[in-house]
CSV table of C-alpha atoms and ligand atoms in Angstrom, one decimal:
chain,number,residue,atom,x,y,z
A,478,MET,CA,0.0,0.0,0.0
A,479,PRO,CA,1.6,3.4,-0.8
A,480,VAL,CA,2.4,5.5,1.9
A,481,ASP,CA,2.3,9.3,1.8
A,482,PRO,CA,6.0,10.2,2.5
A,483,ARG,CA,5.0,13.8,3.4
A,484,PRO,CA,5.4,14.8,7.0
A,485,HIS,CA,1.8,15.0,8.5
A,486,THR,CA,2.5,17.8,10.6
A,487,THR,CA,0.3,20.9,11.2
A,488,ALA,CA,2.3,22.4,14.0
A,489,PRO,CA,3.2,26.0,13.2
A,490,ASN,CA,6.6,26.4,11.6
A,491,ASP,CA,8.3,28.5,14.4
A,492,GLY,CA,11.7,27.2,13.7
A,493,THR,CA,11.7,24.7,16.5
A,494,PRO,CA,13.9,21.9,15.3
A,495,ASN,CA,12.1,18.6,15.0
A,496,GLY,CA,12.2,16.8,18.3
A,497,ALA,CA,12.9,19.6,20.5
A,498,ASP,CA,9.3,19.7,21.7
A,499,PRO,CA,7.7,16.5,20.4
A,500,ARG,CA,4.1,17.3,21.3
A,501,ARG,CA,4.2,20.4,18.9
A,502,SER,CA,5.1,18.2,16.0
A,503,VAL,CA,2.5,15.5,16.5
A,504,PRO,CA,0.4,15.4,13.4
A,505,ARG,CA,-3.3,16.1,14.2
A,506,THR,CA,-5.8,13.2,14.4
A,507,ASP,CA,-8.2,14.6,11.7
A,508,ALA,CA,-5.3,15.1,9.3
A,509,VAL,CA,-3.9,11.6,9.6
A,510,LEU,CA,-7.4,9.9,9.5
A,511,ALA,CA,-7.8,11.9,6.3
A,512,ASP,CA,-4.6,10.4,4.8
A,513,PRO,CA,-5.3,8.7,1.4
A,514,ALA,CA,-3.1,5.7,2.7
A,515,LEU,CA,-5.6,5.0,5.4
A,516,ARG,CA,-8.7,5.2,3.2
A,517,ASP,CA,-8.8,1.3,2.6
A,518,ALA,CA,-8.4,0.6,6.3
A,519,ARG,CA,-11.2,3.0,7.1
A,520,GLU,CA,-13.5,1.3,4.9
A,521,ARG,CA,-12.3,-2.2,6.0
A,522,LEU,CA,-12.2,-1.7,9.6
A,523,GLY,CA,-14.2,1.5,10.4
A,524,ARG,CA,-13.2,4.9,11.8
A,525,PRO,CA,-12.9,3.9,15.5
A,526,LEU,CA,-10.4,1.1,15.0
A,527,VAL,CA,-8.3,3.1,12.7
A,528,LYS,CA,-8.5,6.2,15.1
A,529,ALA,CA,-7.4,4.0,18.1
A,530,ALA,CA,-4.3,2.9,16.0
A,531,VAL,CA,-3.7,6.6,15.2
A,532,THR,CA,-4.0,7.5,18.9
A,533,SER,CA,-1.5,5.2,20.1
A,534,ALA,CA,0.9,6.0,17.2
A,535,GLN,CA,0.6,9.7,18.0
A,536,GLN,CA,1.7,8.6,21.6
A,537,ARG,CA,4.9,7.0,20.3
A,538,VAL,CA,5.7,10.3,18.4
A,539,ARG,CA,5.1,12.3,21.6
A,540,THR,CA,7.5,10.1,23.4
A,541,GLY,CA,10.1,10.4,20.6
A,542,GLU,CA,9.9,6.7,19.8
A,543,ILE,CA,9.0,7.4,16.2
A,544,ALA,CA,9.4,10.6,14.1
A,545,PRO,CA,6.2,12.4,13.0
A,546,ASP,CA,6.8,11.4,9.4
A,547,GLU,CA,6.7,7.8,10.4
A,548,LEU,CA,3.2,8.1,11.7
A,549,VAL,CA,1.0,6.7,8.9
A,550,THR,CA,3.5,3.9,8.4
A,551,ALA,CA,3.3,3.1,12.1
A,552,VAL,CA,-0.6,3.1,12.1
A,553,LEU,CA,-0.7,0.9,9.0
A,554,ALA,CA,1.6,-1.6,10.8
A,555,ALA,CA,-0.5,-1.6,13.9
A,556,LEU,CA,-3.9,-2.0,12.3
A,557,PRO,CA,-5.6,-5.3,13.0
A,558,GLU,CA,-6.4,-7.6,10.2
A,559,HIS,CA,-10.0,-7.8,11.0
A,560,ALA,CA,-12.6,-5.7,12.9
A,561,THR,CA,-12.6,-8.6,15.5
A,562,THR,CA,-9.9,-9.6,17.8
A,563,LEU,CA,-10.7,-13.2,17.2
A,564,ARG,CA,-7.8,-14.5,15.0
A,565,PRO,CA,-7.4,-17.7,13.1
A,566,VAL,CA,-4.9,-20.0,14.3
A,567,LEU,CA,-3.3,-23.4,13.0
A,568,ASN,CA,-4.0,-26.2,15.6
A,569,ALA,CA,-0.9,-28.3,15.6
A,570,THR,CA,-1.6,-29.5,19.2
A,571,GLY,CA,-2.7,-33.0,18.2
A,572,VAL,CA,-6.0,-32.3,20.0
A,573,LEU,CA,-8.5,-32.5,17.5
A,574,LEU,CA,-11.3,-30.7,19.4
A,575,HIS,CA,-9.5,-28.0,21.6
A,576,THR,CA,-12.1,-25.9,23.3
A,577,ASN,CA,-9.5,-23.1,23.7
A,578,LEU,CA,-9.2,-23.0,20.0
A,579,GLY,CA,-12.9,-23.1,19.1
A,580,ARG,CA,-13.4,-26.8,18.9
A,581,ALA,CA,-14.4,-28.1,15.4
A,582,PRO,CA,-13.1,-26.3,12.4
A,583,LEU,CA,-16.0,-25.9,10.0
A,584,SER,CA,-16.1,-27.6,6.6
A,585,PRO,CA,-15.8,-25.4,3.4
A,586,ALA,CA,-19.7,-26.0,3.0
A,587,ALA,CA,-20.6,-24.8,6.4
A,588,ARG,CA,-18.2,-21.7,5.9
A,589,ASP,CA,-20.2,-20.9,2.7
A,590,ALA,CA,-23.5,-21.4,4.5
A,591,LEU,CA,-22.4,-18.8,7.1
A,592,THR,CA,-21.7,-16.4,4.4
A,593,ALA,CA,-24.8,-17.1,2.6
A,594,ALA,CA,-26.9,-16.6,5.7
A,595,ALA,CA,-25.0,-13.5,6.9
A,596,GLY,CA,-27.3,-11.1,5.2
A,597,CYS,CA,-31.1,-11.3,5.4
A,598,ALA,CA,-32.2,-15.1,4.9
A,599,ASP,CA,-35.4,-16.8,4.9
A,600,VAL,CA,-34.8,-18.2,8.4
A,601,GLU,CA,-38.5,-17.9,9.3
A,602,TYR,CA,-40.2,-17.1,5.8
A,603,ASP,CA,-41.7,-19.3,3.4
A,604,LEU,CA,-40.6,-18.1,-0.1
A,605,ALA,CA,-43.3,-20.3,-1.8
A,606,THR,CA,-46.2,-18.8,0.0
A,607,GLY,CA,-44.9,-15.6,1.2
A,608,ARG,CA,-45.9,-16.4,4.8
A,609,ARG,CA,-43.9,-16.9,8.0
A,610,GLY,CA,-42.3,-20.2,7.9
A,611,PRO,CA,-41.1,-22.6,10.7
A,612,ARG,CA,-37.6,-21.2,12.0
A,613,GLY,CA,-34.6,-23.1,10.9
A,614,ALA,CA,-36.8,-25.9,9.1
A,615,GLY,CA,-33.9,-26.9,6.9
A,616,ALA,CA,-31.4,-27.5,9.8
A,617,LEU,CA,-34.1,-29.3,11.9
A,618,THR,CA,-35.0,-31.7,8.9
A,619,ALA,CA,-31.3,-32.3,8.3
A,620,LEU,CA,-30.9,-33.4,11.8
A,621,ARG,CA,-34.1,-35.3,11.9
A,622,ASP,CA,-33.0,-37.1,8.8
A,623,ALA,CA,-29.7,-38.1,10.4
A,624,CYS,CA,-31.5,-39.6,13.4
A,625,PRO,CA,-33.4,-43.0,13.5
A,626,PRO,CA,-37.1,-42.7,12.1
A,627,GLY,CA,-39.7,-41.6,14.8
A,628,ALA,CA,-37.3,-39.3,16.6
A,629,ASP,CA,-37.9,-35.6,16.8
A,630,VAL,CA,-35.2,-32.9,17.2
A,631,GLN,CA,-34.7,-29.5,18.7
A,632,ILE,CA,-31.4,-27.3,18.5
A,633,VAL,CA,-30.3,-24.8,21.0
A,634,ASN,CA,-27.2,-22.9,21.9
A,635,ASN,CA,-25.1,-25.7,23.2
A,636,ASN,CA,-25.4,-29.0,25.1
A,637,ALA,CA,-25.5,-27.1,28.4
A,638,ALA,CA,-28.5,-25.2,27.3
A,639,ALA,CA,-30.0,-28.5,26.1
A,640,LEU,CA,-29.6,-29.8,29.8
A,641,THR,CA,-30.8,-26.5,31.2
A,642,LEU,CA,-33.9,-26.6,29.1
A,643,ALA,CA,-34.7,-30.2,29.7
A,644,ALA,CA,-34.1,-29.8,33.5
A,645,THR,CA,-36.4,-26.7,33.7
A,646,ALA,CA,-39.1,-28.0,31.4
A,647,LEU,CA,-39.2,-31.7,32.9
A,648,ALA,CA,-37.8,-31.4,36.4
A,649,ALA,CA,-38.1,-28.0,37.9
A,650,GLY,CA,-39.3,-28.3,41.4
A,651,ARG,CA,-38.8,-32.2,41.1
A,652,GLU,CA,-35.9,-34.6,41.2
A,653,ILE,CA,-33.2,-35.5,38.5
A,654,ILE,CA,-31.8,-39.0,39.4
A,655,VAL,CA,-28.0,-39.1,38.5
A,656,SER,CA,-25.3,-41.3,39.3
A,657,ARG,CA,-22.4,-40.1,41.8
A,658,GLY,CA,-19.9,-41.2,39.1
A,659,GLU,CA,-21.4,-38.8,36.6
A,660,LEU,CA,-21.5,-35.4,38.4
A,661,VAL,CA,-19.0,-34.0,36.1
A,662,GLU,CA,-17.3,-30.8,35.7
A,663,ILE,CA,-17.4,-29.8,32.0
A,664,GLY,CA,-14.5,-27.4,32.1
A,665,ASP,CA,-13.6,-23.9,33.0
A,666,GLY,CA,-15.3,-24.5,36.4
A,667,PHE,CA,-18.6,-25.2,35.1
A,668,ARG,CA,-20.2,-28.1,36.9
A,669,LEU,CA,-23.1,-30.3,35.8
A,670,PRO,CA,-24.8,-30.5,39.3
A,671,ASP,CA,-24.6,-26.7,39.6
A,672,LEU,CA,-26.1,-26.2,36.1
A,673,LEU,CA,-28.9,-28.7,36.7
A,674,THR,CA,-29.9,-27.4,40.3
A,675,ALA,CA,-29.8,-23.7,39.0
A,676,THR,CA,-33.0,-24.6,37.0
A,677,GLY,CA,-34.9,-25.3,40.4
A,678,ALA,CA,-34.5,-29.0,40.1
A,679,ARG,CA,-33.2,-31.0,42.9
A,680,LEU,CA,-30.4,-33.8,42.3
A,681,ARG,CA,-31.1,-37.3,43.6
A,682,GLU,CA,-27.6,-38.7,43.7
A,683,VAL,CA,-27.3,-42.5,43.7
A,684,GLY,CA,-24.6,-45.1,43.7
A,685,THR,CA,-20.9,-44.3,44.4
A,686,THR,CA,-18.1,-42.8,42.3
A,687,ASN,CA,-17.0,-46.1,40.8
A,688,ARG,CA,-20.3,-48.2,41.0
A,689,THR,CA,-23.9,-47.5,40.4
A,690,THR,CA,-26.5,-50.2,39.7
A,691,ALA,CA,-29.8,-50.3,38.2
A,692,ALA,CA,-31.2,-51.0,41.6
A,693,ASP,CA,-29.7,-47.8,43.0
A,694,TYR,CA,-31.7,-46.0,40.5
A,695,ALA,CA,-34.9,-48.1,40.8
A,696,ASP,CA,-34.9,-47.3,44.6
A,697,ALA,CA,-34.6,-43.7,44.1
A,698,VAL,CA,-37.6,-43.5,41.4
A,699,GLY,CA,-40.7,-42.0,43.1
A,700,PRO,CA,-43.6,-39.5,42.5
A,701,ASP,CA,-41.0,-36.5,42.6
A,702,THR,CA,-38.8,-37.8,39.8
A,703,GLY,CA,-38.6,-35.6,36.9
A,704,PHE,CA,-36.3,-37.9,34.8
A,705,VAL,CA,-33.1,-40.0,35.2
A,706,LEU,CA,-30.1,-38.6,33.6
A,707,LYS,CA,-27.2,-40.6,32.3
A,708,VAL,CA,-24.0,-38.4,31.6
A,709,HIS,CA,-21.1,-39.6,29.6
A,710,PRO,CA,-17.9,-39.0,31.5
A,711,SER,CA,-16.5,-37.3,28.5
A,712,ASN,CA,-13.2,-35.8,29.8
A,713,PHE,CA,-11.9,-38.5,32.0
A,714,THR,CA,-11.9,-42.2,32.6
A,715,ILE,CA,-12.3,-44.3,35.9
A,716,LYS,CA,-10.6,-47.7,35.5
A,717,GLY,CA,-10.8,-50.7,37.7
A,718,PHE,CA,-13.8,-51.7,40.0
A,719,THR,CA,-16.4,-49.9,38.1
A,720,TYR,CA,-20.0,-50.4,36.9
A,721,ALA,CA,-22.8,-48.4,35.3
A,722,PRO,CA,-26.0,-49.9,34.1
A,723,PRO,CA,-26.6,-49.9,30.4
A,724,VAL,CA,-29.1,-47.6,28.8
A,725,ASN,CA,-31.7,-50.3,28.2
A,726,GLU,CA,-32.0,-51.0,31.9
A,727,LEU,CA,-32.4,-47.4,32.8
A,728,ALA,CA,-34.9,-46.9,30.2
A,729,ALA,CA,-37.2,-49.6,31.8
A,730,LEU,CA,-37.5,-47.7,35.1
A,731,GLY,CA,-40.9,-46.1,33.9
A,732,VAL,CA,-39.6,-42.6,34.1
A,733,PRO,CA,-38.0,-40.5,31.2
A,734,LEU,CA,-34.5,-41.3,30.7
A,735,ILE,CA,-32.3,-38.4,29.3
A,736,VAL,CA,-28.8,-39.5,28.0
A,737,ASP,CA,-26.1,-36.8,27.6
A,738,ILE,CA,-23.7,-38.3,25.2
A,739,GLY,CA,-21.6,-35.2,24.9
A,740,SER,CA,-19.6,-35.6,21.9
A,741,GLY,CA,-22.3,-35.3,18.9
A,742,LEU,CA,-21.7,-38.7,17.5
A,743,LEU,CA,-25.1,-39.4,15.8
A,744,ALA,CA,-24.1,-43.0,14.8
A,745,PRO,CA,-21.3,-45.2,16.1
A,746,HIS,CA,-17.7,-44.6,14.9
A,747,PRO,CA,-15.5,-47.7,14.4
A,748,ALA,CA,-12.4,-45.8,15.8
A,749,LEU,CA,-14.2,-44.8,18.9
A,750,PRO,CA,-15.9,-48.2,20.0
A,751,ASP,CA,-16.6,-46.8,23.7
A,752,GLU,CA,-17.9,-43.4,22.7
A,753,PRO,CA,-21.7,-43.3,23.1
A,754,ASP,CA,-23.8,-42.2,19.9
A,755,ALA,CA,-27.3,-41.1,19.7
A,756,ARG,CA,-28.6,-43.9,17.4
A,757,THR,CA,-27.5,-46.6,19.8
A,758,ALA,CA,-28.9,-44.7,22.9
A,759,LEU,CA,-32.2,-44.2,21.2
A,760,ARG,CA,-32.3,-47.8,20.0
A,761,ASP,CA,-31.7,-48.8,23.7
A,762,GLY,CA,-34.6,-46.9,24.8
A,763,ALA,CA,-33.4,-43.5,25.9
A,764,HIS,CA,-36.3,-40.9,25.7
A,765,LEU,CA,-34.0,-37.9,24.8
A,766,VAL,CA,-30.3,-37.7,24.0
A,767,THR,CA,-28.5,-34.4,24.2
A,768,ALA,CA,-25.1,-33.6,22.7
A,769,SER,CA,-22.8,-30.8,21.3
A,770,ALA,CA,-22.7,-30.0,17.7
A,771,ASP,CA,-19.2,-28.9,17.9
A,772,LYS,CA,-17.6,-31.9,19.0
A,773,LEU,CA,-17.4,-35.0,17.0
A,774,LEU,CA,-20.2,-34.0,14.8
A,775,GLY,CA,-17.7,-31.3,13.4
A,776,GLY,CA,-20.2,-28.4,13.2
A,777,PRO,CA,-20.8,-25.2,14.9
A,778,GLN,CA,-21.4,-24.7,18.7
A,779,ALA,CA,-24.9,-25.9,19.3
A,780,GLY,CA,-27.0,-28.3,21.5
A,781,LEU,CA,-28.6,-31.2,19.8
A,782,ILE,CA,-31.8,-32.5,21.6
A,783,VAL,CA,-33.1,-35.8,19.9
A,784,GLY,CA,-35.8,-38.3,20.7
A,785,ASP,CA,-39.4,-38.7,21.9
A,786,PRO,CA,-41.5,-36.3,20.0
A,787,ALA,CA,-43.8,-35.4,22.9
A,788,LEU,CA,-40.8,-34.5,25.1
A,789,THR,CA,-39.0,-32.5,22.5
A,790,ALA,CA,-42.5,-30.6,21.9
A,791,ARG,CA,-42.7,-29.8,25.6
A,792,LEU,CA,-39.0,-28.5,25.5
A,793,ARG,CA,-39.9,-26.4,22.4
A,794,ARG,CA,-43.1,-25.0,24.1
A,795,HIS,CA,-41.3,-24.0,27.2
A,796,PRO,CA,-40.6,-20.2,27.4
A,797,LEU,CA,-36.9,-20.7,28.1
A,798,TYR,CA,-36.8,-22.1,24.7
A,799,ARG,CA,-36.7,-18.7,23.3
A,800,ALA,CA,-33.6,-17.6,25.4
A,801,LEU,CA,-31.7,-20.5,24.2
A,802,ARG,CA,-32.5,-20.9,20.6
A,803,VAL,CA,-29.8,-20.5,17.9
A,804,ASP,CA,-29.4,-17.9,15.2
A,805,LYS,CA,-29.5,-18.0,11.5
A,806,LEU,CA,-25.7,-18.5,11.3
A,807,THR,CA,-25.7,-21.6,13.5
A,808,LEU,CA,-28.7,-23.0,11.6
A,809,ALA,CA,-27.0,-22.5,8.3
A,810,ALA,CA,-23.5,-24.0,9.3
A,811,LEU,CA,-25.2,-26.8,11.1
A,812,GLU,CA,-27.4,-27.8,8.1
A,813,ALA,CA,-24.4,-27.6,5.8
A,814,THR,CA,-22.5,-29.8,8.2
A,815,LEU,CA,-25.0,-32.5,8.3
A,816,ARG,CA,-26.0,-32.4,4.6
A,817,GLY,CA,-22.6,-31.5,3.1
A,818,PRO,CA,-19.3,-33.3,2.8
A,819,LEU,CA,-17.6,-34.8,5.8
A,820,PRO,CA,-16.4,-32.1,8.1
A,821,PRO,CA,-12.7,-31.7,8.8
A,822,VAL,CA,-12.9,-33.4,12.2
A,823,ARG,CA,-14.2,-36.6,10.7
A,824,ALA,CA,-11.2,-36.5,8.2
A,825,MET,CA,-8.6,-36.0,11.2
A,826,LEU,CA,-10.4,-38.9,13.1
A,827,ASP,CA,-10.1,-41.1,10.1
A,828,ALA,CA,-6.6,-40.1,9.0
A,829,ASP,CA,-4.3,-42.8,8.1
A,830,PRO,CA,-1.1,-42.9,10.5
A,831,ASP,CA,1.1,-43.5,7.3
A,832,ALA,CA,-0.2,-40.4,5.6
A,833,LEU,CA,0.4,-38.4,8.7
A,834,ARG,CA,4.0,-39.6,8.9
A,835,ARG,CA,4.4,-38.7,5.2
A,836,ARG,CA,2.9,-35.2,5.8
A,837,ALA,CA,5.4,-34.7,8.7
A,838,GLU,CA,8.2,-35.8,6.6
A,839,THR,CA,7.3,-33.5,3.8
A,840,LEU,CA,7.0,-30.5,6.2
A,841,ALA,CA,10.2,-31.2,8.0
A,842,ALA,CA,12.1,-31.4,4.7
A,843,ALA,CA,10.7,-28.2,3.5
A,844,LEU,CA,11.7,-26.2,6.7
A,845,PRO,CA,15.0,-24.6,6.3
A,846,LEU,CA,16.0,-25.0,9.9
A,847,PRO,CA,18.5,-26.9,12.0
A,848,ASP,CA,17.4,-29.6,14.3
A,849,VAL,CA,14.0,-30.4,12.8
A,850,ARG,CA,12.9,-34.1,13.3
A,851,VAL,CA,10.0,-36.2,12.6
A,852,THR,CA,8.6,-38.1,15.5
A,853,ALA,CA,5.7,-40.6,16.4
A,854,THR,CA,3.1,-39.2,18.7
A,855,THR,CA,-0.2,-39.8,20.2
A,856,ALA,CA,-3.0,-37.4,19.3
A,857,LEU,CA,-6.3,-37.1,21.1
A,858,VAL,CA,-10.0,-36.2,20.3
A,859,GLY,CA,-10.1,-33.8,23.4
A,860,GLY,CA,-12.8,-31.3,24.0
A,861,GLY,CA,-14.9,-33.8,25.7
A,862,GLY,CA,-14.8,-36.8,23.5
A,863,ALA,CA,-13.2,-40.2,23.7
A,864,PRO,CA,-11.1,-39.7,26.8
A,865,GLY,CA,-8.2,-42.0,26.8
A,866,VAL,CA,-8.5,-43.0,23.2
A,867,PRO,CA,-5.0,-42.7,21.7
A,868,LEU,CA,-4.9,-41.6,18.0
A,869,PRO,CA,-1.6,-42.7,16.5
A,870,SER,CA,0.1,-39.7,14.6
A,871,HIS,CA,3.2,-38.1,13.7
A,872,ALA,CA,4.6,-34.6,14.4
A,873,VAL,CA,7.3,-32.3,13.3
A,874,SER,CA,9.6,-31.7,16.4
A,875,LEU,CA,11.5,-28.4,16.8
A,876,PRO,CA,13.4,-27.1,19.7
A,877,ALA,CA,11.2,-25.9,22.4
A,878,ALA,CA,12.7,-22.5,22.2
A,879,ALA,CA,10.8,-22.0,18.9
A,880,GLU,CA,7.4,-21.9,20.8
A,881,PRO,CA,6.9,-18.3,21.4
A,882,ALA,CA,7.7,-17.2,18.0
A,883,LEU,CA,5.4,-19.7,16.6
A,884,ARG,CA,2.6,-18.7,18.9
A,885,ALA,CA,3.0,-15.2,17.9
A,886,ALA,CA,2.6,-16.4,14.2
A,887,ARG,CA,-0.5,-18.3,15.5
A,888,VAL,CA,0.9,-21.8,15.0
A,889,ILE,CA,-0.2,-23.6,18.2
A,890,GLY,CA,1.8,-26.7,19.0
A,891,ARG,CA,2.4,-29.0,22.1
A,892,LEU,CA,5.4,-28.6,24.3
A,893,ASP,CA,7.1,-32.0,25.2
A,894,HIS,CA,10.0,-31.6,27.5
A,895,ASP,CA,12.5,-29.7,25.4
A,896,ARG,CA,10.7,-30.1,22.1
A,897,LEU,CA,7.8,-28.3,20.3
A,898,LEU,CA,5.6,-30.8,18.4
A,899,LEU,CA,3.7,-29.8,15.7
A,900,ASP,CA,1.3,-32.7,15.2
A,901,LEU,CA,-0.4,-33.3,11.9
A,902,ARG,CA,-3.5,-35.1,13.2
A,903,SER,CA,-5.3,-31.8,14.3
A,904,LEU,CA,-4.4,-30.0,11.1
A,905,HIS,CA,-6.3,-30.3,7.9
A,906,PRO,CA,-4.0,-31.4,5.1
A,907,ASP,CA,-5.2,-28.3,3.1
A,908,ASP,CA,-3.3,-26.3,6.0
A,909,ASP,CA,0.0,-28.1,5.6
A,910,GLU,CA,1.4,-25.5,3.0
A,911,THR,CA,0.1,-22.6,5.3
A,912,LEU,CA,1.9,-24.2,8.2
A,913,ARG,CA,5.1,-24.6,6.3
A,914,ASP,CA,5.2,-20.9,5.2
A,915,THR,CA,4.1,-19.6,8.5
A,916,VAL,CA,6.7,-21.6,10.4
A,917,THR,CA,9.5,-20.6,7.8
A,918,ASN,CA,8.7,-16.9,8.1
A,919,ALA,CA,8.3,-16.9,11.8
A,920,LEU,CA,11.7,-18.8,12.4
A,921,ALA,CA,13.7,-17.5,9.6
A,922,THR,CA,14.2,-13.9,10.9
A,923,PRO,CA,16.4,-13.8,14.1
A,924,ALA,CA,14.7,-14.6,17.3
A,925,GLY,CA,11.4,-15.0,15.5
A,926,ALA,CA,11.3,-11.2,14.9
A,927,HIS,CA,8.5,-10.2,12.7
A,928,ALA,CA,9.1,-7.8,9.9
A,929,ASP,CA,5.5,-7.9,8.2
A,930,ALA,CA,2.6,-5.7,8.8
A,931,ASN,CA,0.6,-8.3,10.2
A,932,ALA,CA,2.8,-9.1,13.1
A,933,PRO,CA,1.5,-8.5,16.5
A,934,THR,CA,2.4,-5.3,18.2
A,935,PRO,CA,4.8,-5.4,21.1
A,936,ALA,CA,1.8,-5.2,23.5
A,937,GLU,CA,0.1,-8.2,22.0
A,938,ARG,CA,3.1,-10.4,21.4
A,939,PRO,CA,2.8,-13.3,23.6
A,940,ALA,CA,5.2,-13.4,26.4
A,941,PRO,CA,7.5,-16.2,26.6
A,942,GLY,CA,7.0,-18.6,29.6
A,943,PRO,CA,4.3,-21.4,30.1
A,944,PRO,CA,2.3,-21.5,26.9
A,945,ALA,CA,-1.3,-22.3,26.2
A,946,LEU,CA,-1.3,-26.0,25.9
A,947,PRO,CA,-3.9,-28.6,25.3
A,948,GLU,CA,-6.2,-28.0,28.2
A,949,GLU,CA,-7.7,-30.4,30.4
A,950,GLY,CA,-11.6,-30.8,30.5
A,951,ASN,CA,-13.5,-28.9,28.0
B,1348,PLP,C1,-19.1,-31.0,26.3
B,1348,PLP,C2,-20.1,-31.7,27.2
B,1348,PLP,C3,-21.1,-30.9,27.8
B,1348,PLP,C4,-21.1,-29.4,27.5
B,1348,PLP,O1,-21.5,-29.2,26.2
B,1348,PLP,P1,-21.3,-27.6,25.6
B,1348,PLP,O2,-21.8,-27.8,24.1
B,1348,PLP,O3,-20.0,-27.3,25.7
B,1348,PLP,O4,-22.3,-26.8,26.4
B,1348,PLP,C5,-22.0,-31.5,28.5
B,1348,PLP,N1,-22.0,-32.8,28.7
B,1348,PLP,C6,-21.0,-33.6,28.4
B,1348,PLP,C7,-21.0,-35.1,28.6
B,1348,PLP,C8,-20.0,-33.0,27.6
B,1348,PLP,O5,-19.0,-33.8,27.0
């Protein structure tokens, strides 16, 4: 972008040498904002964001850090890429669903759908009749079509919202029967028992941490029972002397059974034999199943509610539904995830370990750096899915000292002792070249210094030190 080389000073020419009183030579805000070199940025980002960059660059002139005629260049260098502070990152952590990194990356079809729905869209309008239409009918039908015949569906903000709605509509002022082994913390301090009791339902805890039998549940069923809840322990495993009754035994207790499967698998997946799925839970008699759409389904954040039509209708009619319903963007992306090509998460899950090794070797060979190796690794589903299921993978291994520079370039890897691993399992193959170029640029300059205009400003450049790593929980 051409930069106007003229000094943008409006200070009176009183013969003061430049720098004698920097305040007097600070170019005025209006004059800088009117600079043609900033016109594109004003249109793309809006005046307030450009003005904020101008204000901080003016401060740098005042302190003498930059000269007045460097101000526009400094503004251009400091401008954010987008009008949002959310920035895309390359997930090379080896954790497929990383809650800190936005969980499932959307398929190209879902991204297209987001753009198509971003303007005005027929989300509640029937183009054929010109009348009001059922909201999100396309997404609801796509979800229904992906579920066993006879099941009806609802879509809310996330799985926590699905559980909140179910507890409020079916058990407020009554009891939810749940095993002591399934009172889980979802992540970030959110605990399922707190969420459920916040609705006005009471928890009736049964069994023990490691063993709960069908008889424990049966003994607790009574006139106050709203429903029995079975929760998939999706972010931890308990091994050893354990027991939890199967879905079909809980379904026979004579009260509604809700199964929170967590990860959003609508049907069994061969690589994850122990991960519960909606089809199997419904076949075994669950009355409702709840799940997250941004876990193994590979879609946008949403809560899926699937099962008995009379129960889903009760949830739909409850006043709280309106507060938990999803927007047109989610509906669009979810429908495209369900109807379109397999989302990236499924390709990552199904990736062949040999292909991952070849990708790592290609990347390592292309990096003009010393001390680059290829190493076998174990990747994880993460984000509340298939805990303890190892996914064989390969990574490019670099010295750990590369971590801050790569993080500044938005390549997120995994530290393993003195090495930084860039695991190929959590990265879509289409991103391999971007990864190669980004790593090369970030590490080719001394100490990972960034010469390009998109580099973070010193204030936002991540500090060295303990990096964000695959989080626990979800
Ligand atoms: C992830 C998870 C939740 C929370 O789902 P969100 O979509 O993040 O609200 C609830 N229950 C289980 C079992 C989970 O794995």
